[in-house]
mmCIF file of C-alpha atoms and ligand atoms in Angstrom:
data_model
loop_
_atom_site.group_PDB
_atom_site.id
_atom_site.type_symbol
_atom_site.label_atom_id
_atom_site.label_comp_id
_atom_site.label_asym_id
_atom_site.label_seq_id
_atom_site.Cartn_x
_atom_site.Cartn_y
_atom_site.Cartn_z
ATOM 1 C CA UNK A 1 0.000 0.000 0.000
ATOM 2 C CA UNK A 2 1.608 2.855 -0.829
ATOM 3 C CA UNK A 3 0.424 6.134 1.803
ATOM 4 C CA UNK A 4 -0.162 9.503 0.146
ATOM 5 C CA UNK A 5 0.001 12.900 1.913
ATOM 6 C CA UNK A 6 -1.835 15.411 -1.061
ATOM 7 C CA UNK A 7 -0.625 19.082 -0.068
ATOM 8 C CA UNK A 8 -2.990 21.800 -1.501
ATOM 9 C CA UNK A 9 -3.431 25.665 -1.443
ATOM 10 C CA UNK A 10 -7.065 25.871 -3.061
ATOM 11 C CA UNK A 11 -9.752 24.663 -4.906
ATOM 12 C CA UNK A 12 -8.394 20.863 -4.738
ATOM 13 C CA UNK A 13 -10.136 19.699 -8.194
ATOM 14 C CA UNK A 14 -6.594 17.826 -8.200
ATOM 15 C CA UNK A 15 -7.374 16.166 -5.206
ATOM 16 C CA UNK A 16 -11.066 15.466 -5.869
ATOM 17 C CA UNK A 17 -9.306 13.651 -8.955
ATOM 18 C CA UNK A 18 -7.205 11.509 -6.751
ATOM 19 C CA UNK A 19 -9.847 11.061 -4.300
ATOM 20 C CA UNK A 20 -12.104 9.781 -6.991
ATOM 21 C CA UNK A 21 -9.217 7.709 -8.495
ATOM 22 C CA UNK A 22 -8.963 5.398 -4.850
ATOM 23 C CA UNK A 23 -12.312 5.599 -4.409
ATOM 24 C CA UNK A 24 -13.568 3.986 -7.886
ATOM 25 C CA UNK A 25 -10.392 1.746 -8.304
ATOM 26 C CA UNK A 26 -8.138 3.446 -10.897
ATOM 27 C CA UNK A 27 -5.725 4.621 -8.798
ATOM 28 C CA UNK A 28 -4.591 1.165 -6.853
ATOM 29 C CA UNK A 29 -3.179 0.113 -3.813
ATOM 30 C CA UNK A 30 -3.112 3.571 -2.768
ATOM 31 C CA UNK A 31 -4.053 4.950 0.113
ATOM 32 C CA UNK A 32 -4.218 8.740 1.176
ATOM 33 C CA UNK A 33 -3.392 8.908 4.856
ATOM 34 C CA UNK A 34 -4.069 13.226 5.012
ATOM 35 C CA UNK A 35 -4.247 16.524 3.228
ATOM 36 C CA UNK A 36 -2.307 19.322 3.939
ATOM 37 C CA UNK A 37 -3.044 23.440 3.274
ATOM 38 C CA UNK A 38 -1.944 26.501 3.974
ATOM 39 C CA UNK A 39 -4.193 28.029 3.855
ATOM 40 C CA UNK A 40 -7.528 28.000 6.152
ATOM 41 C CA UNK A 41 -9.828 28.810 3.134
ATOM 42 C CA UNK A 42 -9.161 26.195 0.864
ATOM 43 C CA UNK A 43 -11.904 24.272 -0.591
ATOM 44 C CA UNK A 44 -9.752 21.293 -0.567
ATOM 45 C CA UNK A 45 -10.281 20.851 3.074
ATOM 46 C CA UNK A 46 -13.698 20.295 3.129
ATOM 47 C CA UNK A 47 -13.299 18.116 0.145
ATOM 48 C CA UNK A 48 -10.609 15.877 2.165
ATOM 49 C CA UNK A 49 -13.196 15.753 4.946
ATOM 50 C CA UNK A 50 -16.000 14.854 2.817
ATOM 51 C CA UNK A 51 -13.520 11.887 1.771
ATOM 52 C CA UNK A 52 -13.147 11.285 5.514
ATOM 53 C CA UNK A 53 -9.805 11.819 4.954
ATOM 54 C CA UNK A 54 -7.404 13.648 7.612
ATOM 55 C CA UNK A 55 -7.499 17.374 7.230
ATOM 56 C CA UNK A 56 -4.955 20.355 8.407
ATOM 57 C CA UNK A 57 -3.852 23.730 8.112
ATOM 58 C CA UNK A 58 -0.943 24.441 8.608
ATOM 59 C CA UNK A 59 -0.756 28.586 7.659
ATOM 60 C CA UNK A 60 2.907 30.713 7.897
ATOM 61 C CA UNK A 61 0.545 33.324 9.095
ATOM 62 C CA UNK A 62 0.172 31.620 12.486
ATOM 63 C CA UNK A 63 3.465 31.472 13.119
ATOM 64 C CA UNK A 64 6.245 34.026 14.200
ATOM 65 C CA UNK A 65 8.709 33.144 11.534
ATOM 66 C CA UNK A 66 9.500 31.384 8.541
ATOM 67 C CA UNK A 67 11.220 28.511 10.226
ATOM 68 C CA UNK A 68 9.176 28.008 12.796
ATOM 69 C CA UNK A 69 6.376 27.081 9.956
ATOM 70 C CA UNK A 70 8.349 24.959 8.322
ATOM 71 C CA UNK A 71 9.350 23.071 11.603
ATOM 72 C CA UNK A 72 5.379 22.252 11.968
ATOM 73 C CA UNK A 73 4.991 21.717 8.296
ATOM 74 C CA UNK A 74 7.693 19.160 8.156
ATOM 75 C CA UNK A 75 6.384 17.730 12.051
ATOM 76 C CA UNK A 76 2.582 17.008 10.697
ATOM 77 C CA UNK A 77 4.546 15.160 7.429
ATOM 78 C CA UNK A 78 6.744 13.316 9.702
ATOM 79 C CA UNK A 79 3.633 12.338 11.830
ATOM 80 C CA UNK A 80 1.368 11.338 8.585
ATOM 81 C CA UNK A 81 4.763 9.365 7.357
ATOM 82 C CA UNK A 82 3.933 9.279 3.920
ATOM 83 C CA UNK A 83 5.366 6.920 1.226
ATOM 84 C CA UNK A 84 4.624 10.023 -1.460
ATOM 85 C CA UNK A 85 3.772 13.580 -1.050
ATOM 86 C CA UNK A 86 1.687 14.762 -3.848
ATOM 87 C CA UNK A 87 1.403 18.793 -4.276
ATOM 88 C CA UNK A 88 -1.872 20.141 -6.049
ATOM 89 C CA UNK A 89 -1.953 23.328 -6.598
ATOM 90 C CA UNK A 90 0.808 23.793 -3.083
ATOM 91 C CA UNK A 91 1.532 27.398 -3.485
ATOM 92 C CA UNK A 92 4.117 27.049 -0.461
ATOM 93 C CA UNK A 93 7.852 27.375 -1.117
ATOM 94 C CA UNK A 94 9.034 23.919 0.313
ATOM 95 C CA UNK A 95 11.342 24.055 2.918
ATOM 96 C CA UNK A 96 14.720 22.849 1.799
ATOM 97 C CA UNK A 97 15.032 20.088 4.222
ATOM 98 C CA UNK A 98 12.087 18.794 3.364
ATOM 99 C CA UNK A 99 13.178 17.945 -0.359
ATOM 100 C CA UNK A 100 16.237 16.337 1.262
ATOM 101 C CA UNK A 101 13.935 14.149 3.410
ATOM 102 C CA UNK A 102 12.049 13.110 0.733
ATOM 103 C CA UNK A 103 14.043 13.280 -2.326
ATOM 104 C CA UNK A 104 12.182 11.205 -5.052
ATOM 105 C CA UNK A 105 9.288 11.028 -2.966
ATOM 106 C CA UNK A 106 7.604 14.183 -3.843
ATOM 107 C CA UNK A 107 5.266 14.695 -7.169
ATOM 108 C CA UNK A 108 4.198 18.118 -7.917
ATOM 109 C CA UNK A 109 1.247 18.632 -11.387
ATOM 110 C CA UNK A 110 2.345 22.097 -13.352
ATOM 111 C CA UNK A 111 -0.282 23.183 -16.168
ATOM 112 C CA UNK A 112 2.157 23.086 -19.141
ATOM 113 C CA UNK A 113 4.234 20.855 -20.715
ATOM 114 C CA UNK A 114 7.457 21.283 -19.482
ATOM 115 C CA UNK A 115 9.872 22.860 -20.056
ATOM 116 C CA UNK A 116 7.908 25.281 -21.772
ATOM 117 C CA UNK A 117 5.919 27.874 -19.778
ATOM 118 C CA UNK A 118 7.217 26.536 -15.898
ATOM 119 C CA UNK A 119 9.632 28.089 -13.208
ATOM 120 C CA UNK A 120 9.780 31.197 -11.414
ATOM 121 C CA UNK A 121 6.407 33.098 -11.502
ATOM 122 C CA UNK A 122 4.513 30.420 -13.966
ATOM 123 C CA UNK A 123 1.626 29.482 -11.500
ATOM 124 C CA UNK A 124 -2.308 28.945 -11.921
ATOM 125 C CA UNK A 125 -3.485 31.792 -14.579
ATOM 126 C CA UNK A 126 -0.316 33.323 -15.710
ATOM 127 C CA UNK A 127 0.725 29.480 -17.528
ATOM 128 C CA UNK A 128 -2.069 29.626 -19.388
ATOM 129 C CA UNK A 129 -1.659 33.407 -19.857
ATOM 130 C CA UNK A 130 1.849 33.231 -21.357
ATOM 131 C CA UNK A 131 0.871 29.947 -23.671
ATOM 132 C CA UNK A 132 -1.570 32.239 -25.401
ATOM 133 C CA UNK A 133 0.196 35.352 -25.768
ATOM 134 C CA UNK A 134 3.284 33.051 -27.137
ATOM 135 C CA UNK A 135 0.574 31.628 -29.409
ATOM 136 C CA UNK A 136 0.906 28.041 -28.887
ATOM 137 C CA UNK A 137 -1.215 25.696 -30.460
ATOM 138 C CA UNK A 138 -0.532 22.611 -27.802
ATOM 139 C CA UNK A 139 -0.392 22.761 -24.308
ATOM 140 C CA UNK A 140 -1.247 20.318 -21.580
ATOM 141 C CA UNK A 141 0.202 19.407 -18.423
ATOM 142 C CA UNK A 142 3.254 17.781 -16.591
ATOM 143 C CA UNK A 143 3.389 15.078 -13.301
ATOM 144 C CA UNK A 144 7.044 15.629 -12.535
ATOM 145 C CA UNK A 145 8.897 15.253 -9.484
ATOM 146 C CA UNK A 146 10.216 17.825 -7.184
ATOM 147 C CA UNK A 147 13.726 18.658 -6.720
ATOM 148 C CA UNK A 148 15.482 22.414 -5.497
ATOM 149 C CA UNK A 149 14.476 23.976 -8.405
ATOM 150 C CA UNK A 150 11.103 25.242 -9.400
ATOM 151 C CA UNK A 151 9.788 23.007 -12.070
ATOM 152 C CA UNK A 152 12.968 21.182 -12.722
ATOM 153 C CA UNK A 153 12.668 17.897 -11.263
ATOM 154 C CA UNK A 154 12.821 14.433 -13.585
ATOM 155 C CA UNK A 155 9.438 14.474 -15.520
ATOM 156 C CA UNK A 156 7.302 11.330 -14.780
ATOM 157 C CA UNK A 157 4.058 11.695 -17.299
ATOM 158 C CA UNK A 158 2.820 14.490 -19.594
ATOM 159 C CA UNK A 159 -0.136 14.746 -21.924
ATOM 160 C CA UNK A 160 -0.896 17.446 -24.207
ATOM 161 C CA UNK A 161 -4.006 19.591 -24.678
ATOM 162 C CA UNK A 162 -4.865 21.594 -27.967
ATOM 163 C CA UNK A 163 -5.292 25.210 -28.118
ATOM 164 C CA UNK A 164 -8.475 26.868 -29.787
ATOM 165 C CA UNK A 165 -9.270 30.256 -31.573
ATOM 166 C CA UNK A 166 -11.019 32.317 -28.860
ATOM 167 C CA UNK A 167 -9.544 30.628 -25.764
ATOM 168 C CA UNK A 168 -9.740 33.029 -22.923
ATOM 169 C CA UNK A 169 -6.928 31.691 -19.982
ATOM 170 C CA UNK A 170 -10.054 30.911 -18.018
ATOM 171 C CA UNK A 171 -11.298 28.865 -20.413
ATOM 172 C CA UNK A 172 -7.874 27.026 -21.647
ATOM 173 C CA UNK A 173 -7.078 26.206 -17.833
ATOM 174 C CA UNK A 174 -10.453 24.518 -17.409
ATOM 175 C CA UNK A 175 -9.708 22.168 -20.555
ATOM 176 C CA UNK A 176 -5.924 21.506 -19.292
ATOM 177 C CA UNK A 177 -7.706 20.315 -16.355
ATOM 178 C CA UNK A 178 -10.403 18.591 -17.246
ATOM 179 C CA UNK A 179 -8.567 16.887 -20.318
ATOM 180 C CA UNK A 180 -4.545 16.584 -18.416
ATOM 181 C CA UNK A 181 -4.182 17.345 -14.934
ATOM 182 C CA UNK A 182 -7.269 15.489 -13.668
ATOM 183 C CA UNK A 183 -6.255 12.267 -16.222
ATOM 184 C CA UNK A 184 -2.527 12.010 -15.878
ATOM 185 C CA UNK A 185 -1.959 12.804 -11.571
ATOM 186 C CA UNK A 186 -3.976 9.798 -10.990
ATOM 187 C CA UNK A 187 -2.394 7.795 -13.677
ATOM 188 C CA UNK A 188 1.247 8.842 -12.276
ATOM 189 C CA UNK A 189 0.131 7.613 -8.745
ATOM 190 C CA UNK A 190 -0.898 4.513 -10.065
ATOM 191 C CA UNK A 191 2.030 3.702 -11.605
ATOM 192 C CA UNK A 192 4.159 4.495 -8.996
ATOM 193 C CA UNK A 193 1.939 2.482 -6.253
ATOM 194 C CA UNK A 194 2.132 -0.016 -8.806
ATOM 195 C CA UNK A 195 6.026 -0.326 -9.160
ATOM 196 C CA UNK A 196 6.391 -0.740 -5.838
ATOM 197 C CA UNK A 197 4.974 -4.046 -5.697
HETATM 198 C C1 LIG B 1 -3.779 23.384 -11.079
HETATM 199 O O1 LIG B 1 -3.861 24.072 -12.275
HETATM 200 C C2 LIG B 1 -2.405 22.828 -10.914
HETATM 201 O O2 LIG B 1 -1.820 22.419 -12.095
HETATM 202 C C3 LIG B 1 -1.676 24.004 -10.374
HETATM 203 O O3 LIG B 1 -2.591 24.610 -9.489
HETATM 204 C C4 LIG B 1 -3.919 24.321 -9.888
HETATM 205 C C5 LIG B 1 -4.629 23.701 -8.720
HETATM 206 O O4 LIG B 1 -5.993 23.540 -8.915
HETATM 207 N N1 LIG B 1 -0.392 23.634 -9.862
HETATM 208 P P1 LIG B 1 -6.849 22.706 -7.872
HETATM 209 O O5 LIG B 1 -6.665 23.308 -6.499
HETATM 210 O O6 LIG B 1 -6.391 21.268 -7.936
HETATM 211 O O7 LIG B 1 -8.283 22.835 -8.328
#
């Protein structure tokens, strides 16, 4: 069984995907042990408890400084001791020591394919933004896993969504979902439950 810890920031359509995935079989001996935020707002939350699935929040605004944060970030991780960490949509910076912990062990989904449109400042909108200003006519999305750079760890799964005349970013980051992220995160988690066997 291999014990997932899904870190999220908002809406968690992501994690509704992976939820969905245990729950109707696709995603396999899989099992996901909590859900993490930042923030205390986040949708995800209620979806995770919905799921009857462990919920926190664990926000830098309730804490003095920037270490102490990620001292009770990487305690409730250590607690939940996960086999993966999956982030979707994790808006956090992760602490440093935390990549060294889990070093091939954490899976991040970025709304492009990579290495096009990813790295410093290429988060939620502003992807799907730059794709159409560049004018691409394929985008899609990339399961890769996280290293110390932003976007730069090896790439695990990616799957490519067309482009249309008229495509607001709105409207383009709905079909990269619907058509990439929510197909290909469950599909990587799969797998890599799978391998382990
Ligand atoms: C997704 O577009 C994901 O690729 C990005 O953040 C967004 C999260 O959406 N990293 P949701 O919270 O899963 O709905």
């Amino acid at each position: 069984m291999l014990n997932i810890v899904v870190c999220v920031s908002g809406g968690g359509t992501n994690l509704q995907a992976i939820i969905d995935g245990v729950a109707e079989g696709r995603i396999r001996n899989t099992k996901i042990v909590g859900v993490i935020s930042n923030n205390a707002g986040a949708y995800a939350l209620t979806r995770a408890k919905d799921a009857g699935i462990p919920a926190f929040c664990i926000s830098p605004k309730k804490f003095e400084n920037r270490e102490n944060f990620n001292q009770a970030f990487l305690a409730q991780l250590e607690a939940l001791a996960p086999d993966l960490i999956v982030l979707a949509g994790f808006l956090v910076i992760l602490p440093e020591k935390m990549i060294e912990v889990y070093r091939n062990r954490i899976i991040n989904i970025h709304p492009s394919l990579i290495p096009s449109f990813c790295g410093t400042g290429y988060y939620g909108l502003k992807v799907h933004e730059a794709a159409l200003t560049r004018g691409v006519k394929v985008t899609g999305a990339t399961v890769h896993y996280v290293d110390e750079g932003t976007d730069t760890g090896r790439i695990i799964m990616q799957k490519a969504v067309e482009v249309l005349e008229g495509d607001t970013p709105e409207v383009l980051q709905r079909r990269v979902m619907e058509q990439a992220e929510w197909v290909i995160l469950p599909k990587a988690i799969d797998e890599i439950a799978s391998s382990r066997e």
